[in-house]
Short mmCIF file of C-alpha atoms in Angstrom, two decimals:
data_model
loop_
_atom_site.label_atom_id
_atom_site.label_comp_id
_atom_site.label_asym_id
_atom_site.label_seq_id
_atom_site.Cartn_x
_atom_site.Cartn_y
_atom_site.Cartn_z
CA UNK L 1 46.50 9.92 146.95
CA UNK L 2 46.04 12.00 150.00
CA UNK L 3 48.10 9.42 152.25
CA UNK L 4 47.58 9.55 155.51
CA UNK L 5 44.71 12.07 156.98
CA UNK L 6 44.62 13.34 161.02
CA UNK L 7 41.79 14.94 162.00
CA UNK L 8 41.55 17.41 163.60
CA UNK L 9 44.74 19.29 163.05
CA UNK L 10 43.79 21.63 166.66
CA UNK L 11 42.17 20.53 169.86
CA UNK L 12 42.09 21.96 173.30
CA UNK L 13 40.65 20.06 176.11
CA UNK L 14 39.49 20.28 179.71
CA UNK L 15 40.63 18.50 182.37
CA UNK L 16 38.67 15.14 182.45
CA UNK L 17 37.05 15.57 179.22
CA UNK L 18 37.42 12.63 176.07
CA UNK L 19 37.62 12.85 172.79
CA UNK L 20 38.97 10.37 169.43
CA UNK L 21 41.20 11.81 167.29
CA UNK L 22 40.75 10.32 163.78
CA UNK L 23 42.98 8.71 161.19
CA UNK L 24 42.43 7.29 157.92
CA UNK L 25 44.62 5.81 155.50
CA UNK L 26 44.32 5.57 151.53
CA UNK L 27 47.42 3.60 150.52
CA UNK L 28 46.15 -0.05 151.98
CA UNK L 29 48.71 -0.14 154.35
CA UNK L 30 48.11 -3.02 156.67
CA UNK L 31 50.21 -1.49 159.66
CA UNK L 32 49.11 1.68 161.27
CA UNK L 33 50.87 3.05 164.54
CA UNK L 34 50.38 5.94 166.91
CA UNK L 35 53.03 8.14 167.95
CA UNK L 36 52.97 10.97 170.62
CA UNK L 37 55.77 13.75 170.37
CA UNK L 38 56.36 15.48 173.59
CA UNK L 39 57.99 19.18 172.88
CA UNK L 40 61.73 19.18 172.23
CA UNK L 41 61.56 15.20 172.39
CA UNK L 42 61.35 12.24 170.02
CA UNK L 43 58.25 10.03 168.93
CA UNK L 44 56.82 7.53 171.47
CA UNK L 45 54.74 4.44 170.17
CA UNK L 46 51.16 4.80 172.15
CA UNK L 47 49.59 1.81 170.35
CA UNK L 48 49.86 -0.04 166.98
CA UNK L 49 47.92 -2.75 164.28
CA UNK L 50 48.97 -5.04 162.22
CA UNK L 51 45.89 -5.49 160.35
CA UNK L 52 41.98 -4.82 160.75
CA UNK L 53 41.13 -6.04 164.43
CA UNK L 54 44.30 -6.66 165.69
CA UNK L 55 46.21 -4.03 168.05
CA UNK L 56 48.39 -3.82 170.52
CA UNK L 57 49.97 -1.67 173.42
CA UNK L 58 53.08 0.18 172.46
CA UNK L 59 55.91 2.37 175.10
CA UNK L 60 52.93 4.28 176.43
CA UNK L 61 49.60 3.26 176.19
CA UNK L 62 48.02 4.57 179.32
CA UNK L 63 45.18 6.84 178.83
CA UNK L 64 44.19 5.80 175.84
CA UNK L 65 42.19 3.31 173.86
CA UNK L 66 42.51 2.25 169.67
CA UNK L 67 40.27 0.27 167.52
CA UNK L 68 40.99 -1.05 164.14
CA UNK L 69 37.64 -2.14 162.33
CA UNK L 70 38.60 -1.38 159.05
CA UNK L 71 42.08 -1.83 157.14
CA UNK L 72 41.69 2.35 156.49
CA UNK L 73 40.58 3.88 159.53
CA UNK L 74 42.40 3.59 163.08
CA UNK L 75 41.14 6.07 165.92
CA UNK L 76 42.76 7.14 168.79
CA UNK L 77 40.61 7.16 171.91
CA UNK L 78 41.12 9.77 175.03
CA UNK L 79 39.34 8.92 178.05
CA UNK L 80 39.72 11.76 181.22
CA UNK L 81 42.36 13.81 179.55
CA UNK L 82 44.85 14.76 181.47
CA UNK L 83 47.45 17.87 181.53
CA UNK L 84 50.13 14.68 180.96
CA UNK L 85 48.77 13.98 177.52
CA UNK L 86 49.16 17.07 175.87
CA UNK L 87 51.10 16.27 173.06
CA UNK L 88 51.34 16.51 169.37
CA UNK L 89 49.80 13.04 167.71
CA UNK L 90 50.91 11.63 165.05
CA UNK L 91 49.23 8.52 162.89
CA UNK L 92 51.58 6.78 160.64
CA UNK L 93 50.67 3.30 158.14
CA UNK L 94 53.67 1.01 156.45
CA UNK L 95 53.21 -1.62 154.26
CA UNK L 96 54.84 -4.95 154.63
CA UNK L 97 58.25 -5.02 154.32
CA UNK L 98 61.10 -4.67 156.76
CA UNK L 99 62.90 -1.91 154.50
CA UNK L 100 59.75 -0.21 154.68
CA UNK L 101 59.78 3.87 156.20
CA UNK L 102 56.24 4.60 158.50
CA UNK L 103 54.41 7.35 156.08
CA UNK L 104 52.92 10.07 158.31
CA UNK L 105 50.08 12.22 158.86
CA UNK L 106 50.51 16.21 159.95
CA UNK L 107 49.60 15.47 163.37
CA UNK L 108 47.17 16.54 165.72
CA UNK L 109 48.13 19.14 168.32
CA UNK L 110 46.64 18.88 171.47
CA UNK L 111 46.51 21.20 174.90
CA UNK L 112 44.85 19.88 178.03
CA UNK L 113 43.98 22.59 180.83
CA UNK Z 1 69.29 1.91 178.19
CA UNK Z 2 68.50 4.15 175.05
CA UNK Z 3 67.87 2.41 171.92
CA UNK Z 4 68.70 5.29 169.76
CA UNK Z 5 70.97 8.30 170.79
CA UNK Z 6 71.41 11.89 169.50
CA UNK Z 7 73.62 13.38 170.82
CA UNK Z 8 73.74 17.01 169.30
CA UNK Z 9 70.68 18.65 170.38
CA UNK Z 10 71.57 21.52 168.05
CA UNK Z 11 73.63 22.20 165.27
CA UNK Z 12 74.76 25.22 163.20
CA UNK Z 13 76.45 24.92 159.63
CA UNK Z 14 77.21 27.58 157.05
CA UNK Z 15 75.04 27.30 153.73
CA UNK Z 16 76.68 24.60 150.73
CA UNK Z 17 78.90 23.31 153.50
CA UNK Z 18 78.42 19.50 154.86
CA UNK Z 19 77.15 18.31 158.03
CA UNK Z 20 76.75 15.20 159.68
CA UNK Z 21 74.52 13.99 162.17
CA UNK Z 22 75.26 11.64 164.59
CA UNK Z 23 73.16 8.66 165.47
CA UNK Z 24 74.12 5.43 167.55
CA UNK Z 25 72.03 2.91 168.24
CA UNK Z 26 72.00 -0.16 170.28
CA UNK Z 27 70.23 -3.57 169.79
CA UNK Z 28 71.46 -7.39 169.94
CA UNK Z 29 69.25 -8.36 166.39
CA UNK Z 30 71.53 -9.23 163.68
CA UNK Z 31 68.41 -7.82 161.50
CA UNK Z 32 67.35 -4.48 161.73
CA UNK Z 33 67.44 -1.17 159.86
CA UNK Z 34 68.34 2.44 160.10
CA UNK Z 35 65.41 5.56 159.03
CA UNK Z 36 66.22 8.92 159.33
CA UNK Z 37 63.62 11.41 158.95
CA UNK Z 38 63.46 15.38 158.63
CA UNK Z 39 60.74 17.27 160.96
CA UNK Z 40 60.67 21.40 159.30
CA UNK Z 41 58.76 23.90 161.61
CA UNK Z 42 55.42 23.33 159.91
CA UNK Z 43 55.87 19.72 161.83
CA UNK Z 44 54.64 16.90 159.27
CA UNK Z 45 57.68 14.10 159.35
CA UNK Z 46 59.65 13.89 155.97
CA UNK Z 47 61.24 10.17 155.22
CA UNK Z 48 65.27 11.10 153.87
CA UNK Z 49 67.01 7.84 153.86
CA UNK Z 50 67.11 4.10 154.67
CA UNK Z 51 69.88 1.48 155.57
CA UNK Z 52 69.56 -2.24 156.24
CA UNK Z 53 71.67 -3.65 158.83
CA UNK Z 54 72.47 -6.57 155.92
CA UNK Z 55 73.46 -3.40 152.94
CA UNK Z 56 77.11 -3.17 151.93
CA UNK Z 57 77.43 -0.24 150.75
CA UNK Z 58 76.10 3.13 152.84
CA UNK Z 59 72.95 4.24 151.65
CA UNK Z 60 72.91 7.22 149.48
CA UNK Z 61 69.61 9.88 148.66
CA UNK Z 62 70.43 12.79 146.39
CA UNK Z 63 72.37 15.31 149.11
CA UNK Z 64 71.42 12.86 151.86
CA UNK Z 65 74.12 9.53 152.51
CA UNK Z 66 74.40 7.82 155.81
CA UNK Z 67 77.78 6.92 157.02
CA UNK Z 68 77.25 3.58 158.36
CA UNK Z 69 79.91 1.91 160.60
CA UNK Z 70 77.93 -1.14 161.82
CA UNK Z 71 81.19 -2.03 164.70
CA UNK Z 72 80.42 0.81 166.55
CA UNK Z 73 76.89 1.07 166.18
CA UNK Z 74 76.60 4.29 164.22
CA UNK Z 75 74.58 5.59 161.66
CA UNK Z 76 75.76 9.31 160.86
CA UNK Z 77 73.61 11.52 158.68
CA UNK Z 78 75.67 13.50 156.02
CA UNK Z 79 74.03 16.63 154.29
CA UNK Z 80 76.07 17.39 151.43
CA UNK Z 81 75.87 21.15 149.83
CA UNK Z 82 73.47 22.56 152.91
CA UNK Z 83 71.05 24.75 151.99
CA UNK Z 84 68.60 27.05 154.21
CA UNK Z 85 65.49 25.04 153.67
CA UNK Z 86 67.34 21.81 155.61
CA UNK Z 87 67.12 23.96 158.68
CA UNK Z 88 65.08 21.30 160.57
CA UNK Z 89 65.08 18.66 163.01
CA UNK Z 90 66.26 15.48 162.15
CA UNK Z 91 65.38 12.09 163.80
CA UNK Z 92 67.27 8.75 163.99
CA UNK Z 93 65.11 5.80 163.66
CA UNK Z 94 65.65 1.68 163.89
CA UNK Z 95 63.29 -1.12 163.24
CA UNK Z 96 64.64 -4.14 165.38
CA UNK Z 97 63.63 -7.84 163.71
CA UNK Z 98 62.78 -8.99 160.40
CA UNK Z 99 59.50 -8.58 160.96
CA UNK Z 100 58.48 -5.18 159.26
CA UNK Z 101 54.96 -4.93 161.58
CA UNK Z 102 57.58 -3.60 164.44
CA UNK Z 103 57.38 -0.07 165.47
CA UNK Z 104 59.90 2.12 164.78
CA UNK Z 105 61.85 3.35 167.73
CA UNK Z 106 63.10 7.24 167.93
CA UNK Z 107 65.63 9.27 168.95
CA UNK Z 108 65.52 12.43 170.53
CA UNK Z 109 66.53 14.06 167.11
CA UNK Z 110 68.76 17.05 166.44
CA UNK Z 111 67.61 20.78 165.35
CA UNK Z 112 69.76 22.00 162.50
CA UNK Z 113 70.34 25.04 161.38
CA UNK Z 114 71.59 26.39 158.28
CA UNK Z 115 73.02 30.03 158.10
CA UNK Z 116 73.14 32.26 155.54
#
């Protein structure tokens, strides 16, 4: 199983520029979240889904934009990036279950200048 | 107010000694459980332990148990027998609710290191 995949692993971005970074799941994991991790600081919920077509907003969902068409895939949407959202990105899934841990991907570093 | 405080930014301990990490957390569900995870340099997010608000007995993984005093709130990682490849950070985590769809909430974690 290769769990849960970010792509990509690097990204730089101007000022005002967009972009989707990708995640895909293999374990059929209804829930998927995304998590930002500020330098030196703990993760922050951006936005999460409890199943295919269903999301919501999480701590800090502004600036960005999710879908969730399929139970496997759930992108993450920049629009205008912004020196604010640079940020390492992580994509995590759980199963059901309240004793459940979030399984992560490697994250997705990203620089805005 | 903070959900879930660390209050160690950094901490030092001698290799094959203990350590524990502190953790409190605050939250008015009777439900809700207790993650700690391990972050090494190369940055993907390692899962170490698990207790349930509900569990009697502190929740134990190999070199990893959690000293769980639910009066005051805390959830203290122990690392028994350190060795140099737990030199990480370590994050604090709680799930509020019954309902296992909710987010899991972070603290600011705590950068161990383990010396030779």
């Amino acid at each position: 199983n290769a769990g849960v995949t970010q792509t990509p692993k690097f990204r730089i971005l101007k000022i005002g520029q967009s972009m989707t970074l990708q995640c895909a799941q293999d374990m059929n994991h209804n829930y998927m979240y995304w998590y930002r991790q500020d330098p030196g600081m703990g993760l922050k919920l951006i936005y999460y889904s409890v199943g295919a077509g269903i999301t919501d907003k999480g701590e800090v969902p502004n600036g960005y934009n999710v879908s969730r068409s399929t139970t496997e895939d759930f992108p993450l949407r920049l629009e205008l990036a912004a020196p604010s959202q640079t940020s390492v990105y992580f994509c995590a899934s759980s199963p059901t279950g309240s004793k459940t841990p979030l399984h992560f991907g490697n994250g997705t570093r990203l620089t805005v200048t | 107010a903070q959900k879930i405080t660390q209050t160690q930014p950094g901490m030092f301990v001698q290799e094959k000694e203990a350590v524990t990490l502190d953790c409190t957390y605050d939250t008015s569900d009777p439900s809700y459980g207790l993650f700690w995870y391990k972050q090494p340099s190369s940055g993907e997010m390692i899962f170490l332990i698990y207790q349930g608000s509900y569990d009697q007995q502190n929740a134990t993984e190999g070199r990893y148990s959690l000293n769980f005093q639910k009066a005051r709130k805390s959830a203290n990682l122990v690392i028994s027998a350190s060795q140099l490849g737990d030199s990480a950070m370590y994050f604090c985590a709680m799930r509020e609710g019954r309902d296992s769809a909710r987010q899991l909430t972070f603290g600011s974690g705590t950068q161990l290191t383990v010396l030779p």
